[in-house]
GROMACS .gro file of C-alpha atoms in nm:
model
  385
    1MET     CA    1   2.686  -3.091  12.975
    2ARG     CA    2   2.659  -2.718  12.911
    3THR     CA    3   2.966  -2.728  12.689
    4SER     CA    4   2.822  -3.020  12.490
    5THR     CA    5   2.489  -2.843  12.444
    6LYS     CA    6   2.659  -2.526  12.314
    7LEU     CA    7   2.860  -2.734  12.066
    8VAL     CA    8   2.545  -2.898  11.929
    9ILE     CA    9   2.372  -2.560  11.892
   10THR     CA   10   2.674  -2.419  11.710
   11ILE     CA   11   2.682  -2.713  11.468
   12VAL     CA   12   2.308  -2.674  11.396
   13VAL     CA   13   2.343  -2.301  11.328
   14ILE     CA   14   2.633  -2.363  11.089
   15ALA     CA   15   2.434  -2.634  10.907
   16VAL     CA   16   2.136  -2.403  10.867
   17LEU     CA   17   2.354  -2.125  10.729
   18ILE     CA   18   2.518  -2.363  10.483
   19SER     CA   19   2.175  -2.485  10.367
   20ILE     CA   20   2.051  -2.131  10.311
   21PHE     CA   21   2.366  -2.045  10.114
   22MET     CA   22   2.336  -2.355   9.893
   23LEU     CA   23   1.968  -2.296   9.826
   24SER     CA   24   2.044  -1.939   9.727
   25SER     CA   25   2.322  -2.056   9.494
   26TRP     CA   26   2.100  -2.317   9.327
   27HIS     CA   27   1.818  -2.071   9.265
   28THR     CA   28   2.026  -1.806   9.089
   29PRO     CA   29   2.138  -2.009   8.778
   30THR     CA   30   1.781  -2.115   8.699
   31GLN     CA   31   1.691  -1.758   8.617
   32GLN     CA   32   1.944  -1.715   8.331
   33PRO     CA   33   1.834  -2.005   8.111
   34ILE     CA   34   1.476  -1.885   8.126
   35THR     CA   35   1.577  -1.539   8.005
   36THR     CA   36   1.794  -1.679   7.725
   37TYR     CA   37   1.525  -1.919   7.610
   38THR     CA   38   1.264  -1.646   7.594
   39ALA     CA   39   1.493  -1.424   7.381
   40THR     CA   40   1.559  -1.710   7.137
   41ILE     CA   41   1.190  -1.780   7.086
   42THR     CA   42   1.119  -1.412   7.030
   43SER     CA   43   1.386  -1.372   6.758
   44THR     CA   44   1.311  -1.690   6.560
   45PRO     CA   45   1.033  -1.552   6.329
   46THR     CA   46   1.261  -1.280   6.187
   47THR     CA   47   1.508  -1.539   6.056
   48VAL     CA   48   1.260  -1.755   5.862
   49PRO     CA   49   1.337  -1.717   5.482
   50LEU     CA   50   1.051  -1.585   5.271
   51SER     CA   51   0.894  -1.804   5.005
   52GLY     CA   52   0.653  -1.750   4.719
   53MET     CA   53   0.616  -1.666   4.350
   54ILE     CA   54   0.641  -1.342   4.154
   55ASN     CA   55   0.497  -1.301   3.806
   56GLY     CA   56   0.650  -1.103   3.524
   57ALA     CA   57   0.613  -1.082   3.147
   58GLY     CA   58   0.720  -0.875   2.852
   59ALA     CA   59   1.021  -0.856   2.622
   60SER     CA   60   1.105  -1.170   2.428
   61PHE     CA   61   1.447  -1.002   2.386
   62LEU     CA   62   1.503  -1.064   2.759
   63ASN     CA   63   1.335  -1.406   2.781
   64PRO     CA   64   1.630  -1.651   2.745
   65GLN     CA   65   1.831  -1.464   3.008
   66MET     CA   66   1.535  -1.425   3.245
   67GLN     CA   67   1.456  -1.797   3.223
   68ALA     CA   68   1.818  -1.878   3.308
   69TRP     CA   69   1.812  -1.643   3.608
   70ALA     CA   70   1.479  -1.782   3.729
   71SER     CA   71   1.604  -2.140   3.710
   72ARG     CA   72   1.928  -2.059   3.889
   73PHE     CA   73   1.758  -1.857   4.162
   74TYR     CA   74   1.504  -2.134   4.222
   75GLU     CA   75   1.797  -2.372   4.266
   76ILE     CA   76   2.002  -2.161   4.506
   77THR     CA   77   1.699  -2.076   4.723
   78GLY     CA   78   1.608  -2.442   4.756
   79GLY     CA   79   1.286  -2.390   4.565
   80ARG     CA   80   1.144  -2.136   4.808
   81ILE     CA   81   1.121  -1.860   4.543
   82GLN     CA   82   0.977  -1.904   4.192
   83ILE     CA   83   1.004  -1.647   3.915
   84ASN     CA   84   0.738  -1.690   3.648
   85TYR     CA   85   0.827  -1.489   3.335
   86GLN     CA   86   0.632  -1.505   3.008
   87SER     CA   87   0.764  -1.389   2.670
   88ILE     CA   88   0.476  -1.179   2.532
   89GLY     CA   89   0.655  -0.874   2.392
   90SER     CA   90   0.747  -0.544   2.555
   91GLY     CA   91   0.424  -0.368   2.458
   92ALA     CA   92   0.198  -0.639   2.600
   93GLY     CA   93   0.414  -0.666   2.910
   94GLN     CA   94   0.387  -0.294   2.982
   95ALA     CA   95   0.010  -0.304   2.924
   96LYS     CA   96  -0.048  -0.595   3.165
   97PHE     CA   97   0.182  -0.438   3.423
   98LYS     CA   98  -0.017  -0.116   3.401
   99GLU     CA   99  -0.338  -0.314   3.456
  100GLY     CA  100  -0.190  -0.456   3.777
  101ILE     CA  101  -0.181  -0.815   3.647
  102LEU     CA  102   0.198  -0.846   3.676
  103ASP     CA  103   0.444  -0.790   3.959
  104PHE     CA  104   0.708  -0.669   3.713
  105ALA     CA  105   0.750  -0.609   3.341
  106GLY     CA  106   1.043  -0.676   3.112
  107SER     CA  107   1.090  -0.422   2.835
  108ASP     CA  108   1.354  -0.327   2.583
  109PRO     CA  109   1.267   0.042   2.585
  110PRO     CA  110   1.169   0.211   2.912
  111LEU     CA  111   0.823   0.359   2.967
  112LYS     CA  112   0.699   0.643   2.749
  113SER     CA  113   0.675   0.977   2.927
  114ASP     CA  114   0.296   0.978   2.962
  115ILE     CA  115   0.288   0.632   3.121
  116TYR     CA  116   0.586   0.717   3.343
  117ASN     CA  117   0.410   1.032   3.467
  118GLU     CA  118   0.091   0.836   3.533
  119PHE     CA  119   0.281   0.589   3.754
  120LYS     CA  120   0.470   0.873   3.920
  121GLY     CA  121   0.139   1.015   4.039
  122LYS     CA  122   0.038   0.679   4.187
  123GLY     CA  123   0.328   0.610   4.420
  124GLY     CA  124   0.617   0.604   4.177
  125ILE     CA  125   0.797   0.366   3.947
  126ILE     CA  126   1.151   0.239   3.902
  127GLN     CA  127   1.299   0.114   3.576
  128PHE     CA  128   1.655  -0.003   3.532
  129PRO     CA  129   1.873  -0.211   3.297
  130VAL     CA  130   1.935  -0.573   3.392
  131ILE     CA  131   2.139  -0.697   3.095
  132ILE     CA  132   2.305  -0.580   2.775
  133GLY     CA  133   2.173  -0.736   2.460
  134THR     CA  134   2.224  -0.682   2.090
  135ILE     CA  135   1.997  -0.703   1.791
  136VAL     CA  136   2.137  -0.866   1.480
  137VAL     CA  137   2.031  -0.863   1.119
  138VAL     CA  138   2.009  -1.226   1.006
  139HIS     CA  139   1.966  -1.374   0.660
  140ASN     CA  140   1.901  -1.700   0.482
  141ILE     CA  141   2.101  -1.664   0.159
  142PRO     CA  142   2.226  -2.007   0.049
  143ASN     CA  143   2.603  -2.028   0.000
  144VAL     CA  144   2.669  -1.704   0.192
  145GLU     CA  145   2.826  -1.776   0.530
  146SER     CA  146   2.753  -1.606   0.858
  147GLY     CA  147   2.966  -1.297   0.920
  148LYS     CA  148   3.038  -1.241   0.549
  149LEU     CA  149   2.748  -1.026   0.426
  150ARG     CA  150   2.809  -0.654   0.479
  151LEU     CA  151   2.515  -0.418   0.527
  152THR     CA  152   2.461  -0.057   0.625
  153GLY     CA  153   2.166   0.085   0.815
  154GLU     CA  154   2.065   0.279   0.504
  155VAL     CA  155   2.054  -0.039   0.293
  156VAL     CA  156   1.852  -0.225   0.557
  157ALA     CA  157   1.608   0.067   0.570
  158LYS     CA  158   1.567   0.055   0.190
  159ILE     CA  159   1.496  -0.320   0.205
  160TYR     CA  160   1.217  -0.269   0.459
  161MET     CA  161   1.094   0.034   0.265
  162GLY     CA  162   1.055  -0.193  -0.039
  163GLU     CA  163   1.304   0.014  -0.239
  164ILE     CA  164   1.559  -0.269  -0.265
  165VAL     CA  165   1.387  -0.579  -0.399
  166TYR     CA  166   1.665  -0.820  -0.507
  167TRP     CA  167   1.977  -0.944  -0.332
  168ASP     CA  168   2.196  -0.847  -0.627
  169ASP     CA  169   2.082  -0.484  -0.612
  170PRO     CA  170   2.377  -0.251  -0.685
  171ALA     CA  171   2.350  -0.096  -0.337
  172ILE     CA  172   2.421  -0.437  -0.180
  173LYS     CA  173   2.674  -0.554  -0.440
  174VAL     CA  174   2.897  -0.251  -0.392
  175LEU     CA  175   2.931  -0.343  -0.025
  176ASN     CA  176   3.004  -0.707  -0.108
  177PRO     CA  177   3.211  -0.728  -0.427
  178GLU     CA  178   3.353  -1.068  -0.330
  179LEU     CA  179   3.012  -1.235  -0.283
  180ASN     CA  180   2.810  -1.401  -0.558
  181LEU     CA  181   2.472  -1.254  -0.466
  182PRO     CA  182   2.168  -1.412  -0.635
  183HIS     CA  183   1.898  -1.240  -0.837
  184GLU     CA  184   1.633  -1.345  -0.584
  185LYS     CA  185   1.372  -1.137  -0.408
  186VAL     CA  186   1.451  -1.031  -0.054
  187ILE     CA  187   1.183  -1.155   0.185
  188ALA     CA  188   1.179  -0.905   0.473
  189VAL     CA  189   1.064  -1.066   0.800
  190HIS     CA  190   0.949  -0.839   1.081
  191ARG     CA  191   0.762  -0.856   1.410
  192SER     CA  192   0.382  -0.866   1.395
  193ASP     CA  193   0.332  -0.797   1.768
  194GLY     CA  194   0.409  -0.494   1.985
  195SER     CA  195   0.781  -0.533   2.033
  196GLY     CA  196   1.062  -0.354   2.211
  197THR     CA  197   1.299  -0.518   1.963
  198THR     CA  198   1.107  -0.339   1.688
  199ARG     CA  199   1.118  -0.013   1.884
  200VAL     CA  200   1.499  -0.031   1.907
  201PHE     CA  201   1.544  -0.155   1.549
  202THR     CA  202   1.324   0.118   1.400
  203ALA     CA  203   1.496   0.380   1.618
  204TYR     CA  204   1.820   0.272   1.453
  205LEU     CA  205   1.669   0.293   1.104
  206SER     CA  206   1.529   0.638   1.188
  207LYS     CA  207   1.872   0.757   1.303
  208VAL     CA  208   2.055   0.645   0.988
  209SER     CA  209   1.781   0.713   0.731
  210GLU     CA  210   1.597   1.043   0.701
  211THR     CA  211   1.348   0.877   0.465
  212TRP     CA  212   1.264   0.610   0.720
  213ARG     CA  213   1.232   0.867   0.999
  214SER     CA  214   0.991   1.086   0.802
  215LYS     CA  215   0.779   0.811   0.644
  216VAL     CA  216   0.775   0.530   0.904
  217GLY     CA  217   0.931   0.637   1.233
  218SER     CA  218   0.995   0.428   1.543
  219ASP     CA  219   0.752   0.249   1.773
  220PHE     CA  220   0.654  -0.090   1.917
  221THR     CA  221   0.461  -0.149   1.594
  222VAL     CA  222   0.493   0.031   1.262
  223ALA     CA  223   0.338   0.009   0.917
  224TRP     CA  224   0.598  -0.181   0.713
  225PRO     CA  225   0.616  -0.042   0.356
  226VAL     CA  226   0.765  -0.372   0.231
  227ASP     CA  227   0.432  -0.543   0.307
  228GLU     CA  228   0.263  -0.327   0.045
  229ILE     CA  229   0.467  -0.486  -0.236
  230GLY     CA  230   0.414  -0.839  -0.103
  231ASN     CA  231   0.772  -0.899   0.012
  232GLY     CA  232   0.710  -0.867   0.387
  233VAL     CA  233   0.636  -1.146   0.638
  234GLY     CA  234   0.516  -1.078   0.992
  235ALA     CA  235   0.590  -1.312   1.283
  236LYS     CA  236   0.527  -1.301   1.657
  237GLY     CA  237   0.817  -1.269   1.897
  238ASN     CA  238   1.188  -1.320   1.841
  239GLU     CA  239   1.100  -1.689   1.831
  240GLY     CA  240   0.861  -1.637   1.539
  241VAL     CA  241   1.099  -1.418   1.338
  242SER     CA  242   1.378  -1.674   1.385
  243ALA     CA  243   1.151  -1.952   1.255
  244ALA     CA  244   1.029  -1.743   0.960
  245VAL     CA  245   1.385  -1.665   0.847
  246GLN     CA  246   1.477  -2.033   0.872
  247GLN     CA  247   1.174  -2.135   0.668
  248ASN     CA  248   1.212  -1.874   0.391
  249PRO     CA  249   1.519  -1.891   0.165
  250TYR     CA  250   1.656  -1.548   0.068
  251SER     CA  251   1.491  -1.383   0.369
  252ILE     CA  252   1.624  -1.120   0.609
  253GLY     CA  253   1.515  -1.043   0.964
  254TYR     CA  254   1.610  -0.874   1.292
  255ILE     CA  255   1.627  -1.063   1.621
  256GLU     CA  256   1.798  -1.059   1.959
  257THR     CA  257   2.142  -1.218   1.928
  258ALA     CA  258   2.078  -1.509   2.167
  259TYR     CA  259   1.803  -1.632   1.935
  260ALA     CA  260   2.037  -1.617   1.635
  261TYR     CA  261   2.293  -1.830   1.818
  262SER     CA  262   2.040  -2.085   1.940
  263ALA     CA  263   1.881  -2.119   1.594
  264GLY     CA  264   2.212  -2.120   1.404
  265LEU     CA  265   2.110  -1.828   1.184
  266LYS     CA  266   2.354  -1.632   0.967
  267ILE     CA  267   2.448  -1.290   1.101
  268ALA     CA  268   2.533  -0.988   0.884
  269LEU     CA  269   2.805  -0.734   0.961
  270LEU     CA  270   2.672  -0.382   1.019
  271ARG     CA  271   2.857  -0.060   0.950
  272ASN     CA  272   2.890   0.145   1.268
  273ALA     CA  273   2.900   0.522   1.323
  274ASP     CA  274   3.277   0.526   1.267
  275GLY     CA  275   3.243   0.349   0.931
  276ASN     CA  276   3.366   0.003   1.036
  277TYR     CA  277   3.179  -0.323   0.972
  278VAL     CA  278   3.131  -0.508   1.298
  279LEU     CA  279   2.969  -0.812   1.459
  280PRO     CA  280   2.833  -0.812   1.817
  281THR     CA  281   3.157  -0.934   1.976
  282LYS     CA  282   3.238  -0.874   2.344
  283GLU     CA  283   3.473  -0.594   2.244
  284ALA     CA  284   3.213  -0.429   2.019
  285VAL     CA  285   2.945  -0.445   2.289
  286ALA     CA  286   3.183  -0.318   2.559
  287SER     CA  287   3.278  -0.024   2.338
  288ALA     CA  288   2.913   0.067   2.284
  289ALA     CA  289   2.827   0.026   2.654
  290LYS     CA  290   3.114   0.256   2.751
  291ALA     CA  291   2.965   0.528   2.531
  292LEU     CA  292   2.615   0.474   2.672
  293VAL     CA  293   2.709   0.485   3.042
  294LYS     CA  294   2.770   0.859   3.021
  295VAL     CA  295   2.405   0.946   2.952
  296LEU     CA  296   2.209   0.722   3.191
  297PRO     CA  297   1.941   0.861   3.426
  298ARG     CA  298   1.855   0.722   3.772
  299ALA     CA  299   1.607   0.439   3.826
  300TYR     CA  300   1.325   0.667   3.943
  301GLU     CA  301   1.364   0.910   3.651
  302ASP     CA  302   1.211   0.925   3.303
  303TRP     CA  303   1.434   0.741   3.053
  304SER     CA  304   1.219   0.794   2.744
  305HIS     CA  305   1.418   1.093   2.616
  306ILE     CA  306   1.735   0.878   2.614
  307PHE     CA  307   1.637   0.525   2.513
  308PRO     CA  308   1.647   0.410   2.245
  309ASP     CA  309   1.653   0.705   2.007
  310GLU     CA  310   1.971   0.863   2.143
  311THR     CA  311   2.157   0.542   2.227
  312VAL     CA  312   2.148   0.344   1.902
  313ASP     CA  313   2.452   0.366   1.673
  314PRO     CA  314   2.689   0.500   1.943
  315PRO     CA  315   3.036   0.634   1.858
  316GLY     CA  316   3.348   0.422   1.883
  317ARG     CA  317   3.573   0.246   1.633
  318GLU     CA  318   3.459  -0.099   1.753
  319SER     CA  319   3.108  -0.011   1.877
  320TYR     CA  320   2.824  -0.233   1.762
  321PRO     CA  321   2.536  -0.010   1.641
  322LEU     CA  322   2.243  -0.218   1.769
  323THR     CA  323   2.356  -0.252   2.131
  324SER     CA  324   2.080  -0.202   2.385
  325PHE     CA  325   1.994  -0.252   2.749
  326SER     CA  326   1.692  -0.459   2.845
  327PHE     CA  327   1.491  -0.313   3.134
  328VAL     CA  328   1.286  -0.430   3.430
  329ILE     CA  329   1.000  -0.210   3.550
  330LEU     CA  330   0.875  -0.219   3.911
  331ARG     CA  331   0.632  -0.015   4.118
  332GLN     CA  332   0.779   0.163   4.417
  333VAL     CA  333   0.486   0.051   4.636
  334TYR     CA  334   0.350  -0.304   4.676
  335GLU     CA  335   0.064  -0.387   4.912
  336ASP     CA  336   0.195  -0.736   4.981
  337PRO     CA  337   0.508  -0.710   5.201
  338VAL     CA  338   0.619  -1.065   5.111
  339LYS     CA  339   0.601  -0.993   4.738
  340ASN     CA  340   0.785  -0.667   4.794
  341ALA     CA  341   1.065  -0.849   4.979
  342ILE     CA  342   1.093  -1.126   4.717
  343LEU     CA  343   1.117  -0.876   4.431
  344LYS     CA  344   1.394  -0.694   4.613
  345GLU     CA  345   1.582  -1.014   4.696
  346PHE     CA  346   1.563  -1.152   4.342
  347PHE     CA  347   1.666  -0.837   4.157
  348GLU     CA  348   1.947  -0.762   4.401
  349TRP     CA  349   2.080  -1.107   4.312
  350VAL     CA  350   2.028  -1.041   3.937
  351LEU     CA  351   2.230  -0.719   3.957
  352THR     CA  352   2.517  -0.880   4.152
  353GLU     CA  353   2.566  -1.258   4.133
  354GLY     CA  354   2.344  -1.276   3.825
  355GLN     CA  355   2.596  -1.069   3.627
  356LYS     CA  356   2.875  -1.322   3.671
  357PRO     CA  357   2.983  -1.509   3.353
  358GLU     CA  358   2.844  -1.844   3.470
  359ASN     CA  359   2.496  -1.688   3.496
  360ILE     CA  360   2.495  -1.509   3.157
  361VAL     CA  361   2.340  -1.674   2.850
  362GLU     CA  362   2.540  -1.669   2.525
  363GLY     CA  363   2.437  -1.367   2.321
  364TYR     CA  364   2.412  -1.130   2.620
  365GLU     CA  365   2.673  -0.928   2.806
  366PRO     CA  366   2.680  -0.836   3.177
  367LEU     CA  367   2.620  -0.482   3.296
  368PRO     CA  368   2.919  -0.266   3.385
  369PRO     CA  369   2.922  -0.197   3.763
  370GLU     CA  370   2.839   0.169   3.693
  371VAL     CA  371   2.512   0.057   3.532
  372ALA     CA  372   2.423  -0.220   3.779
  373VAL     CA  373   2.436   0.030   4.065
  374ILE     CA  374   2.148   0.225   3.908
  375GLY     CA  375   1.915  -0.067   3.974
  376LEU     CA  376   2.062  -0.145   4.316
  377ASP     CA  377   2.000   0.213   4.428
  378GLY     CA  378   1.651   0.201   4.281
  379LEU     CA  379   1.558  -0.113   4.474
  380LYS     CA  380   1.610   0.080   4.798
  381LEU     CA  381   1.295   0.273   4.710
  382LEU     CA  382   1.069  -0.034   4.724
  383ARG     CA  383   0.820  -0.018   5.009
  384THR     CA  384   0.482  -0.146   5.122
  385GLY     CA  385   0.174   0.065   5.159
   0.00000   0.00000   0.00000
């Protein structure tokens, strides 16, 4: 009996020990899932994509390309980010941006020094190129094909000065001996609104014509001498100038190249700094851009002493004289952190994927990598405060 009792006690002790061991083993794994689950919940909010709208306005020069970027970005983000850009002219865009109405401005020339310094004292500004565009001189001379009419900057300046009145003026005929130019008045179409396209165009005329520089100069708006003799027509935006040239036989005008292509307008060849007559081909734009890259400031610096007065009519056998960058202007500080993040995300895309051929509208050219990096470095300065 004593042996039997000891055996029972031994079996009970072993059973108890096994039970304790199993309970201990079952308890341990339940702790790990709880820890993992808590970590997952904590990290989830940081991975939620931002959504919202940013508002910009300004250069009509930039508008076709900006609309294409906005549409593409809306598509690839699944509609979570909307870019609202209005074509109101560079001058109006800068003014509304300064008033705080816009999140960003599009402008052909960068800010003037006084406005730049004002922003610099209020938290800073960044301005950087987003695309290369060209301005073309277009005409509506019946029976003269696109790419056949040769013009110089000096002749164009004299037309807008009102000094050349007819298409068969000797100054035009000597450039085009093979063309049968009509004895018809030249109707000179120009912008009526504050325009970066006008600022670049008149900078070009000022560079090639001492008379234009001393009597008219370069700005968003100028007093057009041709209006005084009744041969000038004002129109709003690149869209308006395109329509006015189409509607007025024997007219001439200046517009961003994308508008000329979309409207089917006739483009004139321009004589460049090396004396060659060129159209805004890829090669001609690349040649001009190569010359311009050497003089570019950083995004947070003042660009007004460079663009556009020093960059129009660049050297190079193939360079197109009216090649220009179009700029985006941003504050360095935004109170809304979501808006700040969206601006950074969109323009980082513009300066990388947005420069690929499938995202570029006909009439524009992508930025060289050396230029795109100016904006990418500038975007690192964006902050909330």
